[in-house]
GROMACS .gro file of N, CA and C in nm:
model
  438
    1UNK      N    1  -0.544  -3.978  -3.841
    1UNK     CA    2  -0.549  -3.834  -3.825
    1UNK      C    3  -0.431  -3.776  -3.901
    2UNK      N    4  -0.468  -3.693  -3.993
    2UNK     CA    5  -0.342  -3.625  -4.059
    2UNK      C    6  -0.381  -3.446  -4.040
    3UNK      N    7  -0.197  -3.424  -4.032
    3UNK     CA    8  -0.178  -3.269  -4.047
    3UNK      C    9  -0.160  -3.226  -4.173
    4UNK      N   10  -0.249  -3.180  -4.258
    4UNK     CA   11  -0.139  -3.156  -4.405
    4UNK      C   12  -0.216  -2.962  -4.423
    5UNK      N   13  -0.073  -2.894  -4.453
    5UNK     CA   14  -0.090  -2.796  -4.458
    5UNK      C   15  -0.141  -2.712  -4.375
    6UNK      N   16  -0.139  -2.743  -4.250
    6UNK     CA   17  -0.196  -2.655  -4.085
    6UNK      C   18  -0.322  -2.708  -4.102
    7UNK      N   19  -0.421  -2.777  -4.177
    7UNK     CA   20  -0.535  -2.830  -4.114
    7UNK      C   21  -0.544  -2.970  -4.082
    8UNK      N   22  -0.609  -3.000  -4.027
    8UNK     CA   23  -0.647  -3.121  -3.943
    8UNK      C   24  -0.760  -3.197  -4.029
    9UNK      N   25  -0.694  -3.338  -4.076
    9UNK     CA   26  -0.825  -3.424  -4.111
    9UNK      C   27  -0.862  -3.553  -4.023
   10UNK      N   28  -0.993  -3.506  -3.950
   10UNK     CA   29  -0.977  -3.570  -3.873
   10UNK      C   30  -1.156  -3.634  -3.865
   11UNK      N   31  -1.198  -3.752  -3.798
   11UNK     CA   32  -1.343  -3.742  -3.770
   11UNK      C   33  -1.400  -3.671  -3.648
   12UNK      N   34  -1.478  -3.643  -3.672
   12UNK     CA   35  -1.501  -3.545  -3.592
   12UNK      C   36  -1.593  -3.642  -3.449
   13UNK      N   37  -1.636  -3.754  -3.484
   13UNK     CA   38  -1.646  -3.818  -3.390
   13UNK      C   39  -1.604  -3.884  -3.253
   14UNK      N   40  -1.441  -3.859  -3.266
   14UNK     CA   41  -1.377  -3.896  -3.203
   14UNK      C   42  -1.289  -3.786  -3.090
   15UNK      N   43  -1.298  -3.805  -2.979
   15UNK     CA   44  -1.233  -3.730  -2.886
   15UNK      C   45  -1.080  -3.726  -2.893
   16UNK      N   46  -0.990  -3.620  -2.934
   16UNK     CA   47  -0.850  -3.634  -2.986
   16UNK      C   48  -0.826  -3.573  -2.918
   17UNK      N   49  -0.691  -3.643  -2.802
   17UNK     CA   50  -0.648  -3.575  -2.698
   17UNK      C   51  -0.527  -3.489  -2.727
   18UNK      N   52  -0.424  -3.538  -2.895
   18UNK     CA   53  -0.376  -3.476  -2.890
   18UNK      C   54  -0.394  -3.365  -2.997
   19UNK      N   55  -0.372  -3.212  -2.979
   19UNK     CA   56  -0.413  -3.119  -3.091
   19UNK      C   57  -0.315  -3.035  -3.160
   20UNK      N   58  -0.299  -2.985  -3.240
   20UNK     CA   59  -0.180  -2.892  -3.343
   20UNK      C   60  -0.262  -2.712  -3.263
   21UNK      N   61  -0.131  -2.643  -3.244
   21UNK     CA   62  -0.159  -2.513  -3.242
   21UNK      C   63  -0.047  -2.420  -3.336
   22UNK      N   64  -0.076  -2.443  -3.472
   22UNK     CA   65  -0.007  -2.364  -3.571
   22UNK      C   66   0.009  -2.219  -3.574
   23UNK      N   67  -0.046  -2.131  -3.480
   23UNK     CA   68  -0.068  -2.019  -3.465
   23UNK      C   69  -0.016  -1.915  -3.388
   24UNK      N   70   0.104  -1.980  -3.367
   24UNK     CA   71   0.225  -1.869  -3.276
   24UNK      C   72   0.282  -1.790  -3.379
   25UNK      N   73   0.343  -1.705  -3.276
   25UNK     CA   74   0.340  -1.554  -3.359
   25UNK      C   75   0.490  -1.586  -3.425
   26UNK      N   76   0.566  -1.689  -3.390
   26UNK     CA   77   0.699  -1.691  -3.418
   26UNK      C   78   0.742  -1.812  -3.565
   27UNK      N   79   0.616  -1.863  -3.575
   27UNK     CA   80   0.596  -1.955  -3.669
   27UNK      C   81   0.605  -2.137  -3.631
   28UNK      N   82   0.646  -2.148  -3.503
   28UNK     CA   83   0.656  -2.266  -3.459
   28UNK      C   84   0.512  -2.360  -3.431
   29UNK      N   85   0.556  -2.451  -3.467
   29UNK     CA   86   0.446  -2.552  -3.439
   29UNK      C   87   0.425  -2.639  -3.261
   30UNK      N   88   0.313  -2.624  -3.244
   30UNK     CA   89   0.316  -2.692  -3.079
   30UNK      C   90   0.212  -2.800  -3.093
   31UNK      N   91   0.240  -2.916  -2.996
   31UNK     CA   92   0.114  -3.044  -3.043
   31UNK      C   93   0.100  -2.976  -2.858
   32UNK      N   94  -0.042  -3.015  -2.813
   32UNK     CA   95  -0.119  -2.986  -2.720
   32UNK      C   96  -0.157  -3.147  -2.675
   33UNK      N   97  -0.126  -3.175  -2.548
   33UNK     CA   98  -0.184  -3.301  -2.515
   33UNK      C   99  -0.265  -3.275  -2.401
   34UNK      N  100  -0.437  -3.327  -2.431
   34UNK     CA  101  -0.504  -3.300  -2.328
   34UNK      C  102  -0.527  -3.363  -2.194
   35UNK      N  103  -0.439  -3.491  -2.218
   35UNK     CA  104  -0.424  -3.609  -2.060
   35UNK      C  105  -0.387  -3.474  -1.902
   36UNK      N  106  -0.476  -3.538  -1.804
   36UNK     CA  107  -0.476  -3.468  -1.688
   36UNK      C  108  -0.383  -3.543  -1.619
   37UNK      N  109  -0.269  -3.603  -1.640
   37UNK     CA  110  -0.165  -3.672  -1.583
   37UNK      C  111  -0.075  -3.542  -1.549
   38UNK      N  112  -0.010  -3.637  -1.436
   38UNK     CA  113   0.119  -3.526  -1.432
   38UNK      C  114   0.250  -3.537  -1.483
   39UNK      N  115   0.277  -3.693  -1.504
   39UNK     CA  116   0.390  -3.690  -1.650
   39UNK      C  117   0.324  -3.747  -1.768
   40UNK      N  118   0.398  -3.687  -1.898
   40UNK     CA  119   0.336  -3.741  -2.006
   40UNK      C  120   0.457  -3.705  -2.095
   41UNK      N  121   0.474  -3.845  -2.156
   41UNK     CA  122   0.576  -3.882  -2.233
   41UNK      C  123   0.538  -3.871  -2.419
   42UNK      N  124   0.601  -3.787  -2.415
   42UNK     CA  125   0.613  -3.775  -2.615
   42UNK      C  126   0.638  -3.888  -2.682
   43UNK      N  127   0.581  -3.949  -2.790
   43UNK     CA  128   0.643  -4.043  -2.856
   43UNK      C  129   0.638  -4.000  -3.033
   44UNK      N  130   0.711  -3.997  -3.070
   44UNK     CA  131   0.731  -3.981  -3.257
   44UNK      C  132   0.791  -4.097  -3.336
   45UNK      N  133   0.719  -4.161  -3.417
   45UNK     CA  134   0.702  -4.264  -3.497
   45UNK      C  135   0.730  -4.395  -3.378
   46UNK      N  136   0.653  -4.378  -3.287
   46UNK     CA  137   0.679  -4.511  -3.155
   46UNK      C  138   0.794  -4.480  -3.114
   47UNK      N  139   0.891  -4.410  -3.086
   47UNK     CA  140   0.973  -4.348  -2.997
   47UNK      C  141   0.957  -4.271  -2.905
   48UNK      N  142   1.028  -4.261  -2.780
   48UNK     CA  143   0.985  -4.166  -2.673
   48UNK      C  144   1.096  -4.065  -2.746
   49UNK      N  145   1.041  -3.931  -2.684
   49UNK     CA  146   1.099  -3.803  -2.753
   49UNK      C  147   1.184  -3.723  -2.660
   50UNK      N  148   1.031  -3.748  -2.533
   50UNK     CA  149   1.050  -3.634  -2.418
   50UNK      C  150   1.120  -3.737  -2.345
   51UNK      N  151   1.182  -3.631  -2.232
   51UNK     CA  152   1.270  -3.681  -2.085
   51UNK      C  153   1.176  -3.725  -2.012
   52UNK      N  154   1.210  -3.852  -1.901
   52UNK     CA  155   1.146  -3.933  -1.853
   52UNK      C  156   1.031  -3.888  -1.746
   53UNK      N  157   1.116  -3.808  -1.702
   53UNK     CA  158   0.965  -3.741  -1.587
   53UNK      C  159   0.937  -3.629  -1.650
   54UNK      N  160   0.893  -3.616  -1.761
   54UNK     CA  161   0.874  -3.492  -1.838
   54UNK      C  162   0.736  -3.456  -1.773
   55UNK      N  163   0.653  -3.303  -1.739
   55UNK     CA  164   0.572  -3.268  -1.716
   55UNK      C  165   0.498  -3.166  -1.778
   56UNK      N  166   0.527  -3.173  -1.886
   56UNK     CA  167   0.507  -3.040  -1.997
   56UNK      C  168   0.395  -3.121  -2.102
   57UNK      N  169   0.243  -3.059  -2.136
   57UNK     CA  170   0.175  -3.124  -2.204
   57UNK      C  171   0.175  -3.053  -2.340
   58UNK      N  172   0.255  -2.935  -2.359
   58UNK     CA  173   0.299  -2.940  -2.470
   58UNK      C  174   0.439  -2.972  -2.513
   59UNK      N  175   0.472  -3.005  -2.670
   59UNK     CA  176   0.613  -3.055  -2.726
   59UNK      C  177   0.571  -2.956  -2.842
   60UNK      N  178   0.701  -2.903  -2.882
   60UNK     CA  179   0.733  -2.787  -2.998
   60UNK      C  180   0.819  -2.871  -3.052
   61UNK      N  181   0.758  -2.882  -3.253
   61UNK     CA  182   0.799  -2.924  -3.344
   61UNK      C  183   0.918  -2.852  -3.395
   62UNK      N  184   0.894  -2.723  -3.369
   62UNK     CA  185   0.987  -2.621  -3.415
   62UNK      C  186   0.912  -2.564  -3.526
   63UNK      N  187   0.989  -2.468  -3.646
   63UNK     CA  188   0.933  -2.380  -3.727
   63UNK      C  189   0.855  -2.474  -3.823
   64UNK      N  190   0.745  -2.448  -3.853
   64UNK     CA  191   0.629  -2.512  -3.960
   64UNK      C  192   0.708  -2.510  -4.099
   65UNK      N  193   0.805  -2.399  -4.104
   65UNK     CA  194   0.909  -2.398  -4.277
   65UNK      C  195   0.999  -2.481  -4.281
   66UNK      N  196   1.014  -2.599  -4.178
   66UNK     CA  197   1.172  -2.660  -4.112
   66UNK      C  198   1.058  -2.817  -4.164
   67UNK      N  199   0.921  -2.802  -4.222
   67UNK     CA  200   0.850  -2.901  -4.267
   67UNK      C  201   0.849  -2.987  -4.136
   68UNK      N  202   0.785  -2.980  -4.024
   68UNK     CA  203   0.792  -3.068  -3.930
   68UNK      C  204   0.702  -3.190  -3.973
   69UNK      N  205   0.709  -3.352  -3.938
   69UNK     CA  206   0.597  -3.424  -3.998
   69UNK      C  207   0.684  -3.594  -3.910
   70UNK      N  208   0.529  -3.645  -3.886
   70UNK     CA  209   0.617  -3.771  -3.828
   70UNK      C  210   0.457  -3.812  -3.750
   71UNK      N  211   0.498  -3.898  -3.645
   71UNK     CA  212   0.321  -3.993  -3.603
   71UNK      C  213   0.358  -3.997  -3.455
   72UNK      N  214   0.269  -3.889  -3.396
   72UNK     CA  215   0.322  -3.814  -3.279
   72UNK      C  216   0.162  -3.843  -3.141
   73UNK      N  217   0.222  -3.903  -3.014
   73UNK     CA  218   0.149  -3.972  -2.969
   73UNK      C  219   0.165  -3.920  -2.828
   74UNK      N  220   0.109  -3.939  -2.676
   74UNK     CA  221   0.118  -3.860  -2.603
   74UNK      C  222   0.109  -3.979  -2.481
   75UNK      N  223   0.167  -3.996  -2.380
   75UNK     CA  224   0.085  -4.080  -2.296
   75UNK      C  225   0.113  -4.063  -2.151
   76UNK      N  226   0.019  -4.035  -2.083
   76UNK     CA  227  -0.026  -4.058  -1.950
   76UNK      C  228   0.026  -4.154  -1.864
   77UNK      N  229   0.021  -4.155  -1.715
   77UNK     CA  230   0.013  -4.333  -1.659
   77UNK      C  231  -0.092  -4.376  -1.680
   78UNK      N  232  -0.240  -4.368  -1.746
   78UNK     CA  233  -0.322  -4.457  -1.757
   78UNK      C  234  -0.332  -4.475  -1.945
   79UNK      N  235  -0.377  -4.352  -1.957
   79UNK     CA  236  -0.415  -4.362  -2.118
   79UNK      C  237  -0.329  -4.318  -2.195
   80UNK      N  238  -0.314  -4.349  -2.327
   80UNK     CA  239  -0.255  -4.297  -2.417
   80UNK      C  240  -0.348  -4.219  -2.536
   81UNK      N  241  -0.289  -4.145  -2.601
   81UNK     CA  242  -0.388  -4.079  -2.693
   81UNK      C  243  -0.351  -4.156  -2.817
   82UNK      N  244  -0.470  -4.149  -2.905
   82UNK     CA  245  -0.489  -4.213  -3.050
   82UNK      C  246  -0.320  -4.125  -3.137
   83UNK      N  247  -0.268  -4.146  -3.201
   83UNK     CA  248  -0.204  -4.100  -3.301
   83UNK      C  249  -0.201  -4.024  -3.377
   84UNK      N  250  -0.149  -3.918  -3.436
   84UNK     CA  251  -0.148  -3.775  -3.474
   84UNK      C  252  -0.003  -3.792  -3.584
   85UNK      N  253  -0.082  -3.806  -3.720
   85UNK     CA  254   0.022  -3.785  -3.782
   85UNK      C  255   0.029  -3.607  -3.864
   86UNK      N  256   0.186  -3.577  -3.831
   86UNK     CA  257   0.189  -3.435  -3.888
   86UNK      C  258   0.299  -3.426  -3.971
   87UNK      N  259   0.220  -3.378  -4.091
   87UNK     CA  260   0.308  -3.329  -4.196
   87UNK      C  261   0.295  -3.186  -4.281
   88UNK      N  262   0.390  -3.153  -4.263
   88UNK     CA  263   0.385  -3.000  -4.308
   88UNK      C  264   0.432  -2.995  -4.413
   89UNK      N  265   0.411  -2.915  -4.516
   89UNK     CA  266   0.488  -2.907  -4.627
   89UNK      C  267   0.482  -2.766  -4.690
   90UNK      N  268   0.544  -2.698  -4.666
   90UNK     CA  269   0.552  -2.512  -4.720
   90UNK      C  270   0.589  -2.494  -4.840
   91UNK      N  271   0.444  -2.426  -4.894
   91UNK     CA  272   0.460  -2.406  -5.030
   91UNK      C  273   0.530  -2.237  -5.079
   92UNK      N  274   0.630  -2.257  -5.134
   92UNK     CA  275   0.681  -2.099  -5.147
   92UNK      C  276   0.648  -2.078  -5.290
   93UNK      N  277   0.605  -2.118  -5.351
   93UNK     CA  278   0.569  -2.108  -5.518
   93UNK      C  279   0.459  -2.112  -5.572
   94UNK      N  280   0.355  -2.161  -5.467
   94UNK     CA  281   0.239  -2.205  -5.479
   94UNK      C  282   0.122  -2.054  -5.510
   95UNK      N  283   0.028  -2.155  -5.632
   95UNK     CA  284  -0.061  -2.032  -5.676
   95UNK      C  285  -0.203  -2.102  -5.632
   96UNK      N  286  -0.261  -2.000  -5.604
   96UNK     CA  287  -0.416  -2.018  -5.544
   96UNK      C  288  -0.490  -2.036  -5.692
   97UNK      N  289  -0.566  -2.132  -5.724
   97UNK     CA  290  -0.610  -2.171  -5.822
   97UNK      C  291  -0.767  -2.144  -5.768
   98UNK      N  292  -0.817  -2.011  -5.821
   98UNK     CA  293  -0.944  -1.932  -5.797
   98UNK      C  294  -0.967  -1.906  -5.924
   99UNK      N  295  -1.089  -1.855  -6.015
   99UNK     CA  296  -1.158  -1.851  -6.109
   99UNK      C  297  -1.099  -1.705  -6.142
  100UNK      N  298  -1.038  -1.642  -6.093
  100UNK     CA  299  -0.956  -1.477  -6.168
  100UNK      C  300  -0.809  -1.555  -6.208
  101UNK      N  301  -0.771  -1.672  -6.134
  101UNK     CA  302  -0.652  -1.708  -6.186
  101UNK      C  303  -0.635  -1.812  -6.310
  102UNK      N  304  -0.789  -1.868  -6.314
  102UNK     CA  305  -0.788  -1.977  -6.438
  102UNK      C  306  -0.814  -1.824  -6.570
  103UNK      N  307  -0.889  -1.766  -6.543
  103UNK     CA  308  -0.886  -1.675  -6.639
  103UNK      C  309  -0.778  -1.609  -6.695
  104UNK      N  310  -0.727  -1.558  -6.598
  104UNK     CA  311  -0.566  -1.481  -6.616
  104UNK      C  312  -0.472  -1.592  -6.706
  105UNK      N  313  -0.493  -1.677  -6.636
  105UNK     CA  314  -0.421  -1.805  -6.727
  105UNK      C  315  -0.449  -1.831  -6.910
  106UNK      N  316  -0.640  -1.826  -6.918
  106UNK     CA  317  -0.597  -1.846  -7.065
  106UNK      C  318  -0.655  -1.737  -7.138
  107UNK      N  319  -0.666  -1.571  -7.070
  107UNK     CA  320  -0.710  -1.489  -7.158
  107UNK      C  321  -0.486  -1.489  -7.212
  108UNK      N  322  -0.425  -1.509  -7.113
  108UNK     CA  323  -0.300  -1.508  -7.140
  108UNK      C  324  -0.200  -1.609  -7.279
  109UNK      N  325  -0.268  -1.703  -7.269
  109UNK     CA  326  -0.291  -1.796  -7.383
  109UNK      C  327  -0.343  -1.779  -7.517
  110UNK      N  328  -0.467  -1.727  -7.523
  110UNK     CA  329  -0.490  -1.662  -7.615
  110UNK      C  330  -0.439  -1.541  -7.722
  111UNK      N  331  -0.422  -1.435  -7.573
  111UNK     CA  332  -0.315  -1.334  -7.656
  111UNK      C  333  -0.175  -1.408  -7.705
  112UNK      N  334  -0.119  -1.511  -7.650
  112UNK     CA  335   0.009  -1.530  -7.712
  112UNK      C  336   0.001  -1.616  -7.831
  113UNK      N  337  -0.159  -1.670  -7.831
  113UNK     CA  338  -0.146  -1.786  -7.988
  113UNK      C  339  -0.158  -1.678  -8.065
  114UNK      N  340  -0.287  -1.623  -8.028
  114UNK     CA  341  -0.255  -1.440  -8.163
  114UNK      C  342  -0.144  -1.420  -8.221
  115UNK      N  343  -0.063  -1.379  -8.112
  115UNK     CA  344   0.107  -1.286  -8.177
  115UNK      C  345   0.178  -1.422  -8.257
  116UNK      N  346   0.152  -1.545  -8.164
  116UNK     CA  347   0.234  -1.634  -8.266
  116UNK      C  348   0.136  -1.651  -8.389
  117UNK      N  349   0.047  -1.684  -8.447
  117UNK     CA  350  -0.028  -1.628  -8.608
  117UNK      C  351   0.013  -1.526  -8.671
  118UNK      N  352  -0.003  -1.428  -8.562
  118UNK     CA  353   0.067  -1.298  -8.687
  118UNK      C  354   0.121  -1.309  -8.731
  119UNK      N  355   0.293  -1.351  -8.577
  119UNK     CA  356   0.403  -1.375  -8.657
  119UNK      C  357   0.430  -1.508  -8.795
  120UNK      N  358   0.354  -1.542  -8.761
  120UNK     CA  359   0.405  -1.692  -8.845
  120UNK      C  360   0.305  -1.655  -9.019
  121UNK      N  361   0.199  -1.556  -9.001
  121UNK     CA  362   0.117  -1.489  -9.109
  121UNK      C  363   0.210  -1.426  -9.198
  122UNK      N  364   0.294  -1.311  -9.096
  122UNK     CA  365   0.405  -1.234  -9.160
  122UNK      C  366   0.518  -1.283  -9.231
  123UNK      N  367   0.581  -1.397  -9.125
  123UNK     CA  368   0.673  -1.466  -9.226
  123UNK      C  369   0.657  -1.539  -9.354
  124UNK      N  370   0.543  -1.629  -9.357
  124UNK     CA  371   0.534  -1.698  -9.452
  124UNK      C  372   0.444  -1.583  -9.594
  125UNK      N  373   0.394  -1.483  -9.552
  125UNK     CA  374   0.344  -1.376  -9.638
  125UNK      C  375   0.434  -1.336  -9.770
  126UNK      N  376   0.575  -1.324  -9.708
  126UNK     CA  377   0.685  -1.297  -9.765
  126UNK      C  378   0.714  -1.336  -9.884
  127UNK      N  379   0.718  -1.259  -9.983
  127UNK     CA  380   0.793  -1.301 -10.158
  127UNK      C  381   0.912  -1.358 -10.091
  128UNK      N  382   0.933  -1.453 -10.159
  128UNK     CA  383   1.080  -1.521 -10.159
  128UNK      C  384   1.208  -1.446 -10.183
  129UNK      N  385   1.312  -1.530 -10.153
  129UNK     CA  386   1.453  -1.391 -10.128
  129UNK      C  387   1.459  -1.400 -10.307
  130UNK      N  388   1.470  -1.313 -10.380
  130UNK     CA  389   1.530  -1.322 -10.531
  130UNK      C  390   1.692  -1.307 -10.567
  131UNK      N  391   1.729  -1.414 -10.616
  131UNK     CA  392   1.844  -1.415 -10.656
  131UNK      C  393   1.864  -1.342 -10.734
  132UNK      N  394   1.987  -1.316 -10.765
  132UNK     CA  395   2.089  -1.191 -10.843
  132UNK      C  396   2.110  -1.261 -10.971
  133UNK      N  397   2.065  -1.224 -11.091
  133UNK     CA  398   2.061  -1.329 -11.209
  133UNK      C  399   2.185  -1.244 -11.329
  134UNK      N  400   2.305  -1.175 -11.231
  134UNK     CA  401   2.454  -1.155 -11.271
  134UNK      C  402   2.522  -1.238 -11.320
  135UNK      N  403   2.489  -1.381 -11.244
  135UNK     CA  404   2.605  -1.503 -11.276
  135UNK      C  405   2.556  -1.519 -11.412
  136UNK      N  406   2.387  -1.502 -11.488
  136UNK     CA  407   2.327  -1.588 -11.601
  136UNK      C  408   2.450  -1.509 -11.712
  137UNK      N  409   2.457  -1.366 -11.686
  137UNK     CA  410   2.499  -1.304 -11.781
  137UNK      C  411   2.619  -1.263 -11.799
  138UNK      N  412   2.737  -1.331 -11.713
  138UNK     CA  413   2.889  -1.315 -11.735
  138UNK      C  414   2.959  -1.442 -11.814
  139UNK      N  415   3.019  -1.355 -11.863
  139UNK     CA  416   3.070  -1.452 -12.000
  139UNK      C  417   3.150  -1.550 -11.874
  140UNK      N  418   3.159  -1.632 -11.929
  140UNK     CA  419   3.251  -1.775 -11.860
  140UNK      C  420   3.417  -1.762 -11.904
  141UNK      N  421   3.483  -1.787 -11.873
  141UNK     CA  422   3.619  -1.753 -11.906
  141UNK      C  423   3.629  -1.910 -11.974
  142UNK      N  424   3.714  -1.944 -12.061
  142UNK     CA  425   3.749  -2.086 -12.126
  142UNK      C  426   3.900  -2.100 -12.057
  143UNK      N  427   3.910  -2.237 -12.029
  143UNK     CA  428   4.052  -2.285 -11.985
  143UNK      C  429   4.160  -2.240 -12.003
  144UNK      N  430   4.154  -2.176 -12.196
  144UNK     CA  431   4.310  -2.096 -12.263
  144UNK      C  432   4.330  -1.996 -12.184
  145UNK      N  433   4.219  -1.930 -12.149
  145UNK     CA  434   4.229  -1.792 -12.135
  145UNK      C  435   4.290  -1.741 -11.959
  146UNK      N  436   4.290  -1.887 -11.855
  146UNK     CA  437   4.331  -1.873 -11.744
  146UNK      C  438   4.479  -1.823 -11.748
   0.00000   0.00000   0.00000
């Protein structure tokens, strides 16, 4: 079971006791454990998390931007739940790659190979720089005359 990016890949066949609620107003992440026990112990990467007579069936990851992520497990006195791995990863740069943005992309391309042709049309268009043909026609001074 993986968390990537607030959704859940998961089979859908399977009864998953424990669940992600990404949807607090404060941005924090909460795992939901559905065991009808009355203590239930947190575990993250096979570690216990929670305090020993803990009675709280939810555990807060903290803020979803703080990238919470790890293999987060829940257990009852009888059952334990299957494994829940969560990984978050917040994209602050990230572009939605939709069919107005592949466009935008190479009508943008296009206009810039243009301007670079022009420019490179214009430069090489150019008569060459002409030298000053002053030096052909000044007398040379001879050695005596220094």
């Amino acid at each position: 079971i993986f968390l990537l990016q607030g959704t859940v890949a998961q089979s859908k066949q399977e009864n998953h006791l424990v669940k992600v609620d990404d949807n607090q107003g404060d941005g924090s992440v909460l795992l939901i454990c559905d065991l009808k026990d009355k203590t239930i112990l947190w575990f993250k990467d096979g570690n216990r998390i929670s305090p020993p007579n803990s009675t709280k069936n939810t555990w807060s990851l903290g803020n979803s931007a703080r990238d919470p992520r790890g293999v987060f497990q829940c257990q009852g006195a009888k059952d334990k739940s299957k494994p829940l791995q969560v990984y978050y990863r917040m994209c602050e740069n990230c572009i939605e790659l939709n069919i107005g943005t592949i466009f935008g992309f190479f009508f943008a391309e296009i206009i810039s190979i243009f301007f670079l042709a022009v420019g490179i049309y214009f430069i090489a268009g150019q008569d060459g720089v002409r030298q000053s043909r002053t030096s052909d026609k000044q007398t040379l001074l001879q050695n005596d005359q220094l």
